[in-house]
PDB file of C-alpha atoms and ligand atoms in Angstrom:
ATOM      1  CA  MET A 236     100.621 260.722   8.220  1.00  0.00           C
ATOM      2  CA  LYS A 237      97.389 261.968   6.446  1.00  0.00           C
ATOM      3  CA  ASN A 238      97.379 264.272   3.478  1.00  0.00           C
ATOM      4  CA  ILE A 239      94.930 267.021   2.742  1.00  0.00           C
ATOM      5  CA  ALA A 240      94.348 269.361  -0.100  1.00  0.00           C
ATOM      6  CA  ILE A 241      92.344 272.677   0.316  1.00  0.00           C
ATOM      7  CA  PHE A 242      90.389 274.466  -2.418  1.00  0.00           C
ATOM      8  CA  ALA A 243      89.716 278.157  -1.956  1.00  0.00           C
ATOM      9  CA  SER A 244      88.677 280.938  -4.286  1.00  0.00           C
ATOM     10  CA  GLY A 245      89.238 283.967  -2.108  1.00  0.00           C
ATOM     11  CA  SER A 246      90.915 285.379   1.075  1.00  0.00           C
ATOM     12  CA  GLY A 247      91.633 281.873   2.563  1.00  0.00           C
ATOM     13  CA  SER A 248      91.467 282.813   6.293  1.00  0.00           C
ATOM     14  CA  ASN A 249      90.077 279.307   7.023  1.00  0.00           C
ATOM     15  CA  ALA A 250      92.687 277.677   4.851  1.00  0.00           C
ATOM     16  CA  GLU A 251      95.477 279.445   6.784  1.00  0.00           C
ATOM     17  CA  ASN A 252      93.703 278.592  10.041  1.00  0.00           C
ATOM     18  CA  ILE A 253      93.867 274.990   9.039  1.00  0.00           C
ATOM     19  CA  ILE A 254      97.513 275.126   7.889  1.00  0.00           C
ATOM     20  CA  LYS A 255      98.504 276.517  11.390  1.00  0.00           C
ATOM     21  CA  HIS A 256      96.381 273.971  13.178  1.00  0.00           C
ATOM     22  CA  PHE A 257      98.126 271.112  11.602  1.00  0.00           C
ATOM     23  CA  LYS A 258     101.692 272.532  11.535  1.00  0.00           C
ATOM     24  CA  ALA A 259     103.001 270.291  14.248  1.00  0.00           C
ATOM     25  CA  LYS A 260     100.693 267.417  13.767  1.00  0.00           C
ATOM     26  CA  ASN A 261     100.358 264.261  11.784  1.00  0.00           C
ATOM     27  CA  VAL A 262      98.480 265.927   8.962  1.00  0.00           C
ATOM     28  CA  HIS A 263     100.102 267.388   5.912  1.00  0.00           C
ATOM     29  CA  VAL A 264      98.539 270.219   4.076  1.00  0.00           C
ATOM     30  CA  LYS A 265      99.982 269.166   0.566  1.00  0.00           C
ATOM     31  CA  LEU A 266      98.471 271.554  -1.722  1.00  0.00           C
ATOM     32  CA  ILE A 267      96.267 274.693  -2.024  1.00  0.00           C
ATOM     33  CA  LEU A 268      94.176 274.884  -5.159  1.00  0.00           C
ATOM     34  CA  SER A 269      92.379 277.840  -6.502  1.00  0.00           C
ATOM     35  CA  ASN A 270      90.491 278.821  -9.548  1.00  0.00           C
ATOM     36  CA  LYS A 271      91.616 282.439  -9.197  1.00  0.00           C
ATOM     37  CA  LYS A 272      95.179 283.407  -9.922  1.00  0.00           C
ATOM     38  CA  ASP A 273      94.988 286.589  -7.759  1.00  0.00           C
ATOM     39  CA  ALA A 274      93.263 285.027  -4.656  1.00  0.00           C
ATOM     40  CA  TYR A 275      94.845 286.022  -1.432  1.00  0.00           C
ATOM     41  CA  VAL A 276      94.667 282.407  -0.351  1.00  0.00           C
ATOM     42  CA  LEU A 277      97.737 281.892  -2.692  1.00  0.00           C
ATOM     43  CA  LYS A 278      99.768 284.510  -0.778  1.00  0.00           C
ATOM     44  CA  ARG A 279      98.892 282.884   2.492  1.00  0.00           C
ATOM     45  CA  ALA A 280     100.023 279.430   1.163  1.00  0.00           C
ATOM     46  CA  GLU A 281     103.290 280.912  -0.140  1.00  0.00           C
ATOM     47  CA  ASN A 282     103.904 282.424   3.352  1.00  0.00           C
ATOM     48  CA  HIS A 283     103.701 278.868   4.878  1.00  0.00           C
ATOM     49  CA  ASN A 284     105.647 277.254   1.833  1.00  0.00           C
ATOM     50  CA  ILE A 285     102.669 275.136   0.763  1.00  0.00           C
ATOM     51  CA  PRO A 286     102.645 274.345  -3.025  1.00  0.00           C
ATOM     52  CA  VAL A 287      99.707 275.872  -4.953  1.00  0.00           C
ATOM     53  CA  LEU A 288      97.843 274.884  -8.177  1.00  0.00           C
ATOM     54  CA  VAL A 289      95.848 277.448 -10.064  1.00  0.00           C
ATOM     55  CA  PHE A 290      93.514 275.950 -12.784  1.00  0.00           C
ATOM     56  CA  ASN A 291      91.051 277.340 -15.226  1.00  0.00           C
ATOM     57  CA  ARG A 292      87.437 276.293 -15.973  1.00  0.00           C
ATOM     58  CA  ASP A 293      88.591 274.087 -18.932  1.00  0.00           C
ATOM     59  CA  SER A 294      91.133 272.097 -17.144  1.00  0.00           C
ATOM     60  CA  PHE A 295      88.930 271.587 -14.172  1.00  0.00           C
ATOM     61  CA  TYR A 296      85.812 270.501 -15.929  1.00  0.00           C
ATOM     62  CA  ASN A 297      87.299 268.989 -19.115  1.00  0.00           C
ATOM     63  CA  THR A 298      90.623 267.611 -18.168  1.00  0.00           C
ATOM     64  CA  ASP A 299      91.905 265.200 -15.460  1.00  0.00           C
ATOM     65  CA  GLN A 300      94.926 267.485 -14.561  1.00  0.00           C
ATOM     66  CA  VAL A 301      93.513 268.243 -11.053  1.00  0.00           C
ATOM     67  CA  LEU A 302      92.649 264.603 -10.314  1.00  0.00           C
ATOM     68  CA  ILE A 303      96.186 263.419 -11.483  1.00  0.00           C
ATOM     69  CA  ILE A 304      97.820 265.786  -9.168  1.00  0.00           C
ATOM     70  CA  LEU A 305      95.712 264.913  -6.115  1.00  0.00           C
ATOM     71  CA  LEU A 306      96.184 261.205  -6.703  1.00  0.00           C
ATOM     72  CA  SER A 307      99.982 261.722  -7.085  1.00  0.00           C
ATOM     73  CA  LEU A 308      99.976 263.459  -3.738  1.00  0.00           C
ATOM     74  CA  GLU A 309      97.977 260.649  -2.049  1.00  0.00           C
ATOM     75  CA  ILE A 310      95.441 262.985  -0.818  1.00  0.00           C
ATOM     76  CA  ASP A 311      93.035 261.542   1.999  1.00  0.00           C
ATOM     77  CA  LEU A 312      90.728 264.386   2.389  1.00  0.00           C
ATOM     78  CA  ILE A 313      89.683 267.293   0.147  1.00  0.00           C
ATOM     79  CA  VAL A 314      88.589 270.472   2.019  1.00  0.00           C
ATOM     80  CA  LEU A 315      86.693 273.304   0.440  1.00  0.00           C
ATOM     81  CA  ALA A 316      87.111 276.408   2.251  1.00  0.00           C
ATOM     82  CA  GLY A 317      85.432 279.311   0.368  1.00  0.00           C
ATOM     83  CA  PHE A 318      85.618 277.499  -3.055  1.00  0.00           C
ATOM     84  CA  LEU A 319      82.980 278.751  -5.313  1.00  0.00           C
ATOM     85  CA  TRP A 320      82.840 276.469  -8.201  1.00  0.00           C
ATOM     86  CA  LEU A 321      80.739 273.436  -8.345  1.00  0.00           C
ATOM     87  CA  ILE A 322      82.875 270.140  -7.917  1.00  0.00           C
ATOM     88  CA  PRO A 323      82.700 267.973 -11.054  1.00  0.00           C
ATOM     89  CA  GLU A 324      81.315 264.469 -10.875  1.00  0.00           C
ATOM     90  CA  TYR A 325      84.734 262.811 -11.667  1.00  0.00           C
ATOM     91  CA  LEU A 326      86.090 264.186  -8.570  1.00  0.00           C
ATOM     92  CA  ILE A 327      83.220 263.271  -6.372  1.00  0.00           C
ATOM     93  CA  LYS A 328      83.452 259.742  -7.721  1.00  0.00           C
ATOM     94  CA  ALA A 329      87.121 259.537  -7.155  1.00  0.00           C
ATOM     95  CA  TYR A 330      86.748 260.671  -3.524  1.00  0.00           C
ATOM     96  CA  PRO A 331      83.550 259.298  -2.299  1.00  0.00           C
ATOM     97  CA  ASN A 332      82.766 260.859   1.224  1.00  0.00           C
ATOM     98  CA  LYS A 333      86.232 262.548   1.015  1.00  0.00           C
ATOM     99  CA  ILE A 334      85.325 266.016  -0.006  1.00  0.00           C
ATOM    100  CA  ILE A 335      84.003 268.330   2.634  1.00  0.00           C
ATOM    101  CA  ASN A 336      82.775 271.901   2.504  1.00  0.00           C
ATOM    102  CA  ILE A 337      81.963 274.524   4.974  1.00  0.00           C
ATOM    103  CA  HIS A 338      79.040 276.716   4.608  1.00  0.00           C
ATOM    104  CA  PRO A 339      78.581 279.880   6.640  1.00  0.00           C
ATOM    105  CA  ALA A 340      74.874 279.185   7.640  1.00  0.00           C
ATOM    106  CA  LEU A 341      72.660 276.566   9.148  1.00  0.00           C
ATOM    107  CA  LEU A 342      71.887 274.297   6.041  1.00  0.00           C
ATOM    108  CA  PRO A 343      69.407 273.430   4.531  1.00  0.00           C
ATOM    109  CA  LYS A 344      68.593 277.103   4.972  1.00  0.00           C
ATOM    110  CA  TYR A 345      70.422 279.675   3.063  1.00  0.00           C
ATOM    111  CA  GLY A 346      72.348 277.191   0.743  1.00  0.00           C
ATOM    112  CA  GLY A 347      72.513 276.783  -3.067  1.00  0.00           C
ATOM    113  CA  LYS A 348      73.743 279.025  -5.983  1.00  0.00           C
ATOM    114  CA  GLY A 349      74.371 282.484  -5.152  1.00  0.00           C
ATOM    115  CA  MET A 350      74.357 281.922  -1.387  1.00  0.00           C
ATOM    116  CA  TYR A 351      77.951 282.655  -0.590  1.00  0.00           C
ATOM    117  CA  GLY A 352      80.007 285.284   1.273  1.00  0.00           C
ATOM    118  CA  ILE A 353      78.059 288.298   2.384  1.00  0.00           C
ATOM    119  CA  ASN A 354      74.870 287.321   0.491  1.00  0.00           C
ATOM    120  CA  VAL A 355      74.357 284.589   2.875  1.00  0.00           C
ATOM    121  CA  HIS A 356      74.440 286.888   6.111  1.00  0.00           C
ATOM    122  CA  LYS A 357      72.298 289.569   4.417  1.00  0.00           C
ATOM    123  CA  ALA A 358      69.589 287.000   3.701  1.00  0.00           C
ATOM    124  CA  VAL A 359      69.796 285.608   7.379  1.00  0.00           C
ATOM    125  CA  ILE A 360      69.431 289.132   8.641  1.00  0.00           C
ATOM    126  CA  GLU A 361      66.641 290.226   6.157  1.00  0.00           C
ATOM    127  CA  ASN A 362      64.627 287.219   7.331  1.00  0.00           C
ATOM    128  CA  LYS A 363      65.169 288.207  10.942  1.00  0.00           C
ATOM    129  CA  GLU A 364      66.576 284.828  11.969  1.00  0.00           C
ATOM    130  CA  LYS A 365      67.362 284.581  15.577  1.00  0.00           C
ATOM    131  CA  GLU A 366      70.316 282.328  15.093  1.00  0.00           C
ATOM    132  CA  SER A 367      72.916 281.374  12.298  1.00  0.00           C
ATOM    133  CA  GLY A 368      76.098 279.440  12.187  1.00  0.00           C
ATOM    134  CA  ILE A 369      78.156 276.965  10.187  1.00  0.00           C
ATOM    135  CA  SER A 370      77.526 273.724   8.477  1.00  0.00           C
ATOM    136  CA  ILE A 371      80.343 271.289   7.511  1.00  0.00           C
ATOM    137  CA  HIS A 372      78.910 268.853   5.071  1.00  0.00           C
ATOM    138  CA  TYR A 373      80.056 266.149   2.522  1.00  0.00           C
ATOM    139  CA  VAL A 374      80.056 267.416  -1.046  1.00  0.00           C
ATOM    140  CA  ASN A 375      77.627 265.794  -3.594  1.00  0.00           C
ATOM    141  CA  PRO A 376      76.878 266.957  -7.203  1.00  0.00           C
ATOM    142  CA  VAL A 377      74.287 269.722  -5.981  1.00  0.00           C
ATOM    143  CA  TYR A 378      75.431 272.840  -4.079  1.00  0.00           C
ATOM    144  CA  ASP A 379      75.266 272.648  -0.432  1.00  0.00           C
ATOM    145  CA  GLU A 380      73.015 269.438  -0.352  1.00  0.00           C
ATOM    146  CA  GLY A 381      75.412 266.792   0.807  1.00  0.00           C
ATOM    147  CA  GLN A 382      75.009 265.109   4.190  1.00  0.00           C
ATOM    148  CA  ILE A 383      75.553 267.289   7.104  1.00  0.00           C
ATOM    149  CA  ILE A 384      78.511 266.346   9.513  1.00  0.00           C
ATOM    150  CA  PHE A 385      78.479 269.110  11.908  1.00  0.00           C
ATOM    151  CA  GLN A 386      76.859 272.374  12.738  1.00  0.00           C
ATOM    152  CA  ALA A 387      77.507 275.088  15.256  1.00  0.00           C
ATOM    153  CA  LYS A 388      75.366 278.120  16.104  1.00  0.00           C
ATOM    154  CA  CYS A 389      75.479 281.680  17.066  1.00  0.00           C
ATOM    155  CA  LYS A 390      72.890 284.325  18.069  1.00  0.00           C
ATOM    156  CA  VAL A 391      71.924 286.935  15.638  1.00  0.00           C
ATOM    157  CA  LYS A 392      71.136 290.176  17.161  1.00  0.00           C
ATOM    158  CA  ALA A 393      68.434 292.479  15.633  1.00  0.00           C
ATOM    159  CA  THR A 394      71.146 295.090  15.398  1.00  0.00           C
ATOM    160  CA  ASP A 395      73.678 292.844  13.632  1.00  0.00           C
ATOM    161  CA  THR A 396      75.033 294.057  10.335  1.00  0.00           C
ATOM    162  CA  PRO A 397      75.819 291.308   7.688  1.00  0.00           C
ATOM    163  CA  GLU A 398      79.616 292.186   8.309  1.00  0.00           C
ATOM    164  CA  GLU A 399      79.130 291.672  12.102  1.00  0.00           C
ATOM    165  CA  LEU A 400      77.341 288.430  11.698  1.00  0.00           C
ATOM    166  CA  ALA A 401      80.103 287.143   9.176  1.00  0.00           C
ATOM    167  CA  LYS A 402      82.617 287.921  12.067  1.00  0.00           C
ATOM    168  CA  LYS A 403      80.745 285.686  14.445  1.00  0.00           C
ATOM    169  CA  VAL A 404      80.439 282.958  11.823  1.00  0.00           C
ATOM    170  CA  HIS A 405      84.121 283.058  10.965  1.00  0.00           C
ATOM    171  CA  GLN A 406      85.079 282.774  14.540  1.00  0.00           C
ATOM    172  CA  LEU A 407      82.926 279.378  14.706  1.00  0.00           C
ATOM    173  CA  GLU A 408      84.629 278.276  11.503  1.00  0.00           C
ATOM    174  CA  TYR A 409      88.170 278.852  13.073  1.00  0.00           C
ATOM    175  CA  GLU A 410      87.082 277.094  16.254  1.00  0.00           C
ATOM    176  CA  TYR A 411      85.431 273.963  14.551  1.00  0.00           C
ATOM    177  CA  PHE A 412      86.596 273.333  11.077  1.00  0.00           C
ATOM    178  CA  PRO A 413      90.114 272.066  11.956  1.00  0.00           C
ATOM    179  CA  MET A 414      88.767 269.915  14.727  1.00  0.00           C
ATOM    180  CA  ILE A 415      86.259 268.168  12.541  1.00  0.00           C
ATOM    181  CA  ILE A 416      88.861 267.622   9.737  1.00  0.00           C
ATOM    182  CA  GLU A 417      90.986 266.060  12.392  1.00  0.00           C
ATOM    183  CA  ARG A 418      88.242 263.775  13.506  1.00  0.00           C
ATOM    184  CA  LEU A 419      87.379 262.672   9.994  1.00  0.00           C
ATOM    185  CA  LEU A 420      90.939 261.928   9.268  1.00  0.00           C
ATOM    186  CA  SER A 421      91.228 259.624  12.395  1.00  0.00           C
ATOM    187  CA  ASP A 422      87.903 257.873  11.660  1.00  0.00           C
TER     188      ASP A 422
HETATM  189  C1  GRF B 516      83.754 281.231   4.791  1.00  0.00           C
HETATM  190  O1  GRF B 516      82.746 281.987   5.552  1.00  0.00           O
HETATM  191  C2  GRF B 516      83.293 279.912   4.421  1.00  0.00           C
HETATM  192  O2  GRF B 516      82.155 279.310   5.333  1.00  0.00           O
HETATM  193  C3  GRF B 516      82.555 280.166   2.978  1.00  0.00           C
HETATM  194  O3  GRF B 516      83.429 281.227   2.368  1.00  0.00           O
HETATM  195  C4  GRF B 516      84.074 281.912   3.530  1.00  0.00           C
HETATM  196  C5  GRF B 516      85.561 281.875   3.063  1.00  0.00           C
HETATM  197  O4  GRF B 516      86.343 282.716   3.968  1.00  0.00           O
HETATM  198  N1  GRF B 516      82.553 278.886   2.271  1.00  0.00           N
HETATM  199  P1  GRF B 516      87.860 282.667   3.960  1.00  0.00           P
HETATM  200  O5  GRF B 516      88.248 282.800   2.625  1.00  0.00           O
HETATM  201  O6  GRF B 516      88.267 281.370   4.607  1.00  0.00           O
HETATM  202  O7  GRF B 516      88.288 283.799   4.722  1.00  0.00           O
END
């Protein structure tokens, strides 16, 4: 049995997709963590009876509350799925190559601070890119710069709106993210 914890700041459709994927498998989603007490991901977690932890900036950056809980749950892999805060160094040190993030574009392009959600897709379309996609990468102390583990691509049509592109990218996320998590856990 392997244990994962998922950090999310928003809707959490990826988090829920991962929860569903691992329901009947040897992987336990032990905890959903969020920096936002009204994030929809918390409702999704509740619907699946997954415990949640909401923390504030001070407890996350200046205390070891989160670390203590993750250690007590024997978490093997930390998954960031739409989590917007930078991961503090103490967590990266405690979980070397055991924290992964999904980014809705083909890194190293369209990453970094401010490049999240619909902003990413707007920038891709404004730059008339012919393709976009997803990047799953290890987390290091700089936003979106950790080693890339996996990428998948989709076409960008000249007529695509940011919302249409977001849909295509989400489909790739649903298809590949659980699979990559499973692969990493079995390595
Ligand atoms: C996803 O597109 C993910 O790549 C990005 O944030 C979005 C989260 O979507 N990091 P959701 O909350 O899982 O629906």
